[in-house]
């Protein structure tokens, strides 16, 4: 059970961090 929760949390973190990284890249290019 704990492993499943960890995998789900990891997926959520990847889903959230990917767009954030893209936004940071775009901002870095604009500056």
Short mmCIF file of C-alpha atoms in Angstrom, two decimals:
data_model
loop_
_atom_site.label_atom_id
_atom_site.label_comp_id
_atom_site.label_asym_id
_atom_site.label_seq_id
_atom_site.Cartn_x
_atom_site.Cartn_y
_atom_site.Cartn_z
CA UNK A 1 0.00 0.00 0.00
CA UNK A 2 2.76 2.46 0.93
CA UNK A 3 4.54 1.77 -2.37
CA UNK A 4 1.37 2.57 -4.34
CA UNK A 5 0.95 5.85 -2.46
CA UNK A 6 4.59 6.74 -3.10
CA UNK A 7 4.18 6.02 -6.82
CA UNK A 8 1.03 8.18 -6.98
CA UNK A 9 2.77 11.04 -5.15
CA UNK A 10 5.72 10.73 -7.53
CA UNK A 11 3.41 10.90 -10.55
CA UNK A 12 1.68 13.99 -9.15
CA UNK A 13 5.04 15.67 -8.50
CA UNK A 14 6.18 14.96 -12.07
CA UNK A 15 2.86 16.22 -13.48
CA UNK A 16 3.15 19.46 -11.47
CA UNK A 17 6.89 20.05 -11.94
CA UNK A 18 6.98 19.52 -15.72
CA UNK A 19 4.83 22.59 -16.57
CA UNK A 20 6.65 24.62 -13.90
CA UNK A 21 10.00 23.79 -15.54
CA UNK A 22 8.56 24.80 -18.92
CA UNK A 23 7.33 28.13 -17.50
CA UNK A 24 10.76 28.79 -15.94
CA UNK A 25 12.44 28.02 -19.29
CA UNK A 26 10.08 30.36 -21.15
CA UNK A 27 10.66 33.13 -18.59
CA UNK A 28 14.43 32.59 -18.82
CA UNK A 29 14.26 32.93 -22.61
CA UNK A 30 12.16 36.12 -22.40
CA UNK A 31 14.47 37.82 -19.90
#
